[in-house]
Amino acid sequence: MRYAALLLTGLAALTVTLAVTVQAGQGESDPKSTTTVTPEPAAKTEASPTAEATPEVHRAVVPGLAGDWRPERCSANIPYPCLLPITQLTVTSADGESSVTLTVEIANRSDQRQRGLMFRESMDELAGMLFVFPGDRSGGFWMRNTLIPLDIAYLGADGTVLEIVHGVPLSLDILTPTQPYRYTLEVNGGWFERQGLGVGDVVAIPAGVEAR
């Protein structure tokens, strides 16, 4: 009996030991079952389309007009008034009996000629713009972005008025002359009629005025 009791006691102790071992084993982590979680890379930001750069405006003061700043380069798309040289020229009737002197801006560069009198809301009666070309040409003018009616006079190399057409504000019609010309003079609409001047009269082109 004593032997049997000792045997039972030993079995009970072994059972307790095994139970403790199993519980301890359940609390340990199996190295083989460990999963390493790698963080996902940050989402790649898609680049937005590059916006069209705003044209740089170079400004210069207009001589004689304090505080009047204008870009040196002209644009046909930006409504800034641009810097143009100014001079006076005289339009004389063919018979020499009458003449009128204008103060005109000179458009003798390509960017200036393309811009012309675009975006102007008004113009003095004795003001205008003289377009100077490097040689005779036959292409016409249009009134894109031009807000005021104009008389467009096509002039020969000697300044003779060859033809006058009438520009309607904002019209995209090409006003093509019937013969080649060297200069173009733009003034307010109806100006030639009001002054009693027209085809065959002469515009005195100032010395030194030439295309660049």
mmCIF file of C-alpha atoms in Angstrom:
data_model
loop_
_atom_site.group_PDB
_atom_site.id
_atom_site.type_symbol
_atom_site.label_atom_id
_atom_site.label_comp_id
_atom_site.label_asym_id
_atom_site.label_seq_id
_atom_site.Cartn_x
_atom_site.Cartn_y
_atom_site.Cartn_z
ATOM 1 C CA MET A 1 0.000 0.000 0.000
ATOM 2 C CA ARG A 2 2.809 2.318 0.864
ATOM 3 C CA TYR A 3 4.432 1.665 -2.511
ATOM 4 C CA ALA A 4 1.164 2.299 -4.328
ATOM 5 C CA ALA A 5 0.694 5.569 -2.471
ATOM 6 C CA LEU A 6 4.176 6.711 -3.420
ATOM 7 C CA LEU A 7 3.514 5.783 -7.046
ATOM 8 C CA LEU A 8 0.296 7.806 -7.121
ATOM 9 C CA THR A 9 2.061 10.762 -5.538
ATOM 10 C CA GLY A 10 4.799 10.614 -8.194
ATOM 11 C CA LEU A 11 2.281 10.461 -11.038
ATOM 12 C CA ALA A 12 0.425 13.466 -9.653
ATOM 13 C CA ALA A 13 3.631 15.475 -9.427
ATOM 14 C CA LEU A 14 4.555 14.530 -12.998
ATOM 15 C CA THR A 15 1.107 15.601 -14.204
ATOM 16 C CA VAL A 16 1.463 18.990 -12.524
ATOM 17 C CA THR A 17 4.940 19.449 -14.021
ATOM 18 C CA LEU A 18 3.701 18.634 -17.518
ATOM 19 C CA ALA A 19 0.758 21.035 -17.169
ATOM 20 C CA VAL A 20 3.037 23.882 -16.115
ATOM 21 C CA THR A 21 5.411 23.146 -19.001
ATOM 22 C CA VAL A 22 2.566 23.195 -21.546
ATOM 23 C CA GLN A 23 1.214 26.497 -20.218
ATOM 24 C CA ALA A 24 4.676 28.055 -20.339
ATOM 25 C CA GLY A 25 5.167 26.846 -23.892
ATOM 26 C CA GLN A 26 1.928 28.471 -25.018
ATOM 27 C CA GLY A 27 3.265 31.852 -23.901
ATOM 28 C CA GLU A 28 6.404 31.673 -26.055
ATOM 29 C CA SER A 29 6.549 32.813 -29.696
ATOM 30 C CA ASP A 30 7.699 30.468 -32.381
ATOM 31 C CA PRO A 31 10.535 32.144 -34.331
ATOM 32 C CA LYS A 32 9.502 30.303 -37.462
ATOM 33 C CA SER A 33 5.964 31.655 -37.323
ATOM 34 C CA THR A 34 6.991 35.296 -36.884
ATOM 35 C CA THR A 35 5.969 37.473 -39.872
ATOM 36 C CA THR A 36 7.963 40.617 -40.565
ATOM 37 C CA VAL A 37 5.588 43.382 -41.736
ATOM 38 C CA THR A 38 7.313 45.687 -44.191
ATOM 39 C CA PRO A 39 5.654 49.131 -44.401
ATOM 40 C CA GLU A 40 4.226 49.925 -47.809
ATOM 41 C CA PRO A 41 6.074 52.686 -49.597
ATOM 42 C CA ALA A 42 4.374 56.051 -49.546
ATOM 43 C CA ALA A 43 2.055 56.608 -52.452
ATOM 44 C CA LYS A 44 3.839 58.313 -55.345
ATOM 45 C CA THR A 45 2.511 61.764 -55.932
ATOM 46 C CA GLU A 46 1.588 62.275 -59.571
ATOM 47 C CA ALA A 47 3.058 65.457 -60.922
ATOM 48 C CA SER A 48 0.469 67.972 -62.049
ATOM 49 C CA PRO A 49 0.801 69.385 -65.571
ATOM 50 C CA THR A 50 3.149 72.329 -65.755
ATOM 51 C CA ALA A 51 1.178 75.554 -66.043
ATOM 52 C CA GLU A 52 2.043 77.876 -68.903
ATOM 53 C CA ALA A 53 4.478 80.442 -67.655
ATOM 54 C CA THR A 54 3.219 83.994 -67.460
ATOM 55 C CA PRO A 55 5.167 86.096 -69.955
ATOM 56 C CA GLU A 56 7.728 88.266 -68.237
ATOM 57 C CA VAL A 57 6.930 91.932 -68.547
ATOM 58 C CA HIS A 58 9.922 94.208 -68.928
ATOM 59 C CA ARG A 59 9.000 97.753 -68.114
ATOM 60 C CA ALA A 60 10.525 101.075 -68.973
ATOM 61 C CA VAL A 61 9.434 104.620 -68.318
ATOM 62 C CA VAL A 62 8.026 106.535 -71.260
ATOM 63 C CA PRO A 63 10.044 109.730 -71.805
ATOM 64 C CA GLY A 64 8.093 112.844 -70.903
ATOM 65 C CA LEU A 65 5.323 110.954 -69.114
ATOM 66 C CA ALA A 66 6.197 110.832 -65.435
ATOM 67 C CA GLY A 67 5.084 107.671 -63.703
ATOM 68 C CA ASP A 68 3.942 105.962 -66.906
ATOM 69 C CA TRP A 69 5.526 102.508 -66.975
ATOM 70 C CA ARG A 70 5.114 100.178 -69.932
ATOM 71 C CA PRO A 71 6.612 96.879 -71.124
ATOM 72 C CA GLU A 72 9.402 97.167 -73.666
ATOM 73 C CA ARG A 73 8.126 94.171 -75.619
ATOM 74 C CA CYS A 74 4.650 94.102 -77.124
ATOM 75 C CA SER A 75 2.191 91.213 -76.997
ATOM 76 C CA ALA A 76 -0.907 90.634 -79.095
ATOM 77 C CA ASN A 77 -2.417 88.647 -76.205
ATOM 78 C CA ILE A 78 -1.697 90.737 -73.108
ATOM 79 C CA PRO A 79 -3.524 94.067 -72.725
ATOM 80 C CA TYR A 80 -0.593 96.019 -71.300
ATOM 81 C CA PRO A 81 0.182 99.156 -73.309
ATOM 82 C CA CYS A 82 3.683 98.720 -74.687
ATOM 83 C CA LEU A 83 6.513 101.160 -75.110
ATOM 84 C CA LEU A 84 6.806 102.630 -78.609
ATOM 85 C CA PRO A 85 8.828 105.525 -80.004
ATOM 86 C CA ILE A 86 6.746 108.604 -80.751
ATOM 87 C CA THR A 87 7.223 111.164 -83.489
ATOM 88 C CA GLN A 88 5.276 113.695 -85.512
ATOM 89 C CA LEU A 89 4.447 113.352 -89.183
ATOM 90 C CA THR A 90 2.534 115.503 -91.611
ATOM 91 C CA VAL A 91 -0.080 114.411 -94.112
ATOM 92 C CA THR A 92 -0.263 116.825 -97.056
ATOM 93 C CA SER A 93 -2.852 116.952 -99.805
ATOM 94 C CA ALA A 94 -1.650 116.145 -103.320
ATOM 95 C CA ASP A 95 -2.143 119.757 -104.384
ATOM 96 C CA GLY A 96 -0.151 120.986 -101.396
ATOM 97 C CA GLU A 97 -2.922 123.297 -100.225
ATOM 98 C CA SER A 98 -3.695 121.599 -96.911
ATOM 99 C CA SER A 99 -1.828 119.538 -94.373
ATOM 100 C CA VAL A 100 -2.379 118.023 -90.947
ATOM 101 C CA THR A 101 0.279 117.052 -88.415
ATOM 102 C CA LEU A 102 -0.172 113.905 -86.350
ATOM 103 C CA THR A 103 1.599 112.580 -83.282
ATOM 104 C CA VAL A 104 2.149 108.904 -84.005
ATOM 105 C CA GLU A 105 3.650 105.872 -82.366
ATOM 106 C CA ILE A 106 6.090 103.980 -84.574
ATOM 107 C CA ALA A 107 5.729 100.210 -84.862
ATOM 108 C CA ASN A 108 8.924 99.147 -86.599
ATOM 109 C CA ARG A 109 9.595 95.789 -84.904
ATOM 110 C CA SER A 110 7.728 92.579 -85.562
ATOM 111 C CA ASP A 111 6.234 92.388 -82.047
ATOM 112 C CA GLN A 112 5.122 96.026 -82.276
ATOM 113 C CA ARG A 113 3.497 95.537 -85.677
ATOM 114 C CA GLN A 114 1.652 92.436 -84.498
ATOM 115 C CA ARG A 115 0.298 94.308 -81.480
ATOM 116 C CA GLY A 116 -0.630 97.533 -83.264
ATOM 117 C CA LEU A 117 -3.512 99.409 -81.642
ATOM 118 C CA MET A 118 -5.007 96.376 -79.924
ATOM 119 C CA PHE A 119 -6.825 96.924 -76.598
ATOM 120 C CA ARG A 120 -6.994 100.721 -76.975
ATOM 121 C CA GLU A 121 -10.320 102.090 -75.772
ATOM 122 C CA SER A 122 -9.834 105.499 -77.373
ATOM 123 C CA MET A 123 -7.302 107.575 -79.303
ATOM 124 C CA ASP A 124 -6.818 111.302 -79.732
ATOM 125 C CA GLU A 125 -8.072 112.798 -82.992
ATOM 126 C CA LEU A 126 -4.567 113.857 -83.993
ATOM 127 C CA ALA A 127 -2.884 110.612 -82.951
ATOM 128 C CA GLY A 128 -2.159 107.403 -84.797
ATOM 129 C CA MET A 129 0.321 104.624 -85.437
ATOM 130 C CA LEU A 130 2.790 104.250 -88.300
ATOM 131 C CA PHE A 131 3.735 100.683 -89.227
ATOM 132 C CA VAL A 132 7.166 100.411 -90.824
ATOM 133 C CA PHE A 133 8.153 97.339 -92.843
ATOM 134 C CA PRO A 134 11.591 96.292 -94.118
ATOM 135 C CA GLY A 135 10.323 96.114 -97.711
ATOM 136 C CA ASP A 136 7.225 96.229 -99.860
ATOM 137 C CA ARG A 137 4.529 93.762 -98.827
ATOM 138 C CA SER A 138 1.018 92.810 -99.856
ATOM 139 C CA GLY A 139 -0.491 91.167 -96.761
ATOM 140 C CA GLY A 140 -3.524 92.758 -95.137
ATOM 141 C CA PHE A 141 -4.452 93.882 -91.634
ATOM 142 C CA TRP A 142 -7.237 92.681 -89.337
ATOM 143 C CA MET A 143 -8.978 94.084 -86.253
ATOM 144 C CA ARG A 144 -8.404 91.282 -83.751
ATOM 145 C CA ASN A 145 -8.495 92.673 -80.177
ATOM 146 C CA THR A 146 -8.946 96.171 -81.617
ATOM 147 C CA LEU A 147 -11.709 98.037 -79.814
ATOM 148 C CA ILE A 148 -11.987 101.253 -81.835
ATOM 149 C CA PRO A 149 -12.855 101.806 -85.522
ATOM 150 C CA LEU A 150 -9.864 102.698 -87.663
ATOM 151 C CA ASP A 151 -8.897 104.134 -91.003
ATOM 152 C CA ILE A 152 -6.037 102.002 -92.292
ATOM 153 C CA ALA A 153 -4.030 103.771 -94.990
ATOM 154 C CA TYR A 154 -1.571 101.738 -97.045
ATOM 155 C CA LEU A 155 1.374 103.873 -98.153
ATOM 156 C CA GLY A 156 3.975 103.471 -100.877
ATOM 157 C CA ALA A 157 7.718 103.731 -100.286
ATOM 158 C CA ASP A 158 7.524 107.503 -100.877
ATOM 159 C CA GLY A 159 4.640 107.936 -98.394
ATOM 160 C CA THR A 160 1.890 108.313 -100.997
ATOM 161 C CA VAL A 161 -1.501 107.074 -99.792
ATOM 162 C CA LEU A 162 -2.298 104.143 -102.087
ATOM 163 C CA GLU A 163 -5.485 102.889 -100.505
ATOM 164 C CA ILE A 164 -7.609 103.430 -97.383
ATOM 165 C CA VAL A 165 -9.696 100.676 -95.790
ATOM 166 C CA HIS A 166 -12.023 100.891 -92.808
ATOM 167 C CA GLY A 167 -11.458 98.578 -89.858
ATOM 168 C CA VAL A 168 -14.477 97.421 -87.853
ATOM 169 C CA PRO A 169 -13.729 96.737 -84.156
ATOM 170 C CA LEU A 170 -12.930 93.091 -83.378
ATOM 171 C CA SER A 171 -13.489 91.945 -86.967
ATOM 172 C CA LEU A 172 -11.318 89.046 -88.111
ATOM 173 C CA ASP A 173 -11.708 89.892 -91.794
ATOM 174 C CA ILE A 174 -8.381 90.444 -93.537
ATOM 175 C CA LEU A 175 -8.294 93.920 -95.096
ATOM 176 C CA THR A 176 -5.942 93.281 -97.988
ATOM 177 C CA PRO A 177 -4.939 96.147 -100.304
ATOM 178 C CA THR A 178 -4.890 95.769 -104.055
ATOM 179 C CA GLN A 179 -1.220 96.734 -104.421
ATOM 180 C CA PRO A 180 2.047 96.374 -102.481
ATOM 181 C CA TYR A 181 2.884 98.946 -99.821
ATOM 182 C CA ARG A 182 5.819 99.890 -97.561
ATOM 183 C CA TYR A 183 4.092 101.648 -94.637
ATOM 184 C CA THR A 184 0.686 101.652 -92.992
ATOM 185 C CA LEU A 185 -0.856 104.556 -91.099
ATOM 186 C CA GLU A 186 -3.686 103.828 -88.665
ATOM 187 C CA VAL A 187 -5.865 106.674 -87.377
ATOM 188 C CA ASN A 188 -9.359 106.949 -85.931
ATOM 189 C CA GLY A 189 -12.159 105.737 -88.149
ATOM 190 C CA GLY A 190 -13.333 108.428 -90.577
ATOM 191 C CA TRP A 191 -10.286 110.609 -89.918
ATOM 192 C CA PHE A 192 -9.249 111.041 -93.549
ATOM 193 C CA GLU A 193 -12.733 112.125 -94.586
ATOM 194 C CA ARG A 194 -12.997 114.585 -91.698
ATOM 195 C CA GLN A 195 -9.668 116.132 -92.687
ATOM 196 C CA GLY A 196 -10.492 116.292 -96.386
ATOM 197 C CA LEU A 197 -7.592 113.958 -97.194
ATOM 198 C CA GLY A 198 -7.436 110.673 -99.066
ATOM 199 C CA VAL A 199 -5.814 108.521 -101.737
ATOM 200 C CA GLY A 200 -3.014 110.303 -103.592
ATOM 201 C CA ASP A 201 -2.097 112.533 -100.656
ATOM 202 C CA VAL A 202 1.345 112.178 -99.105
ATOM 203 C CA VAL A 203 2.541 111.223 -95.630
ATOM 204 C CA ALA A 204 5.983 112.658 -94.896
ATOM 205 C CA ILE A 205 7.941 109.750 -93.409
ATOM 206 C CA PRO A 206 10.385 111.151 -90.806
ATOM 207 C CA ALA A 207 14.079 110.696 -91.549
ATOM 208 C CA GLY A 208 15.662 107.707 -89.862
ATOM 209 C CA VAL A 209 12.425 105.755 -89.500
ATOM 210 C CA GLU A 210 13.106 102.210 -90.649
ATOM 211 C CA ALA A 211 12.159 98.664 -89.772
ATOM 212 C CA ARG A 212 14.200 96.759 -87.203
#
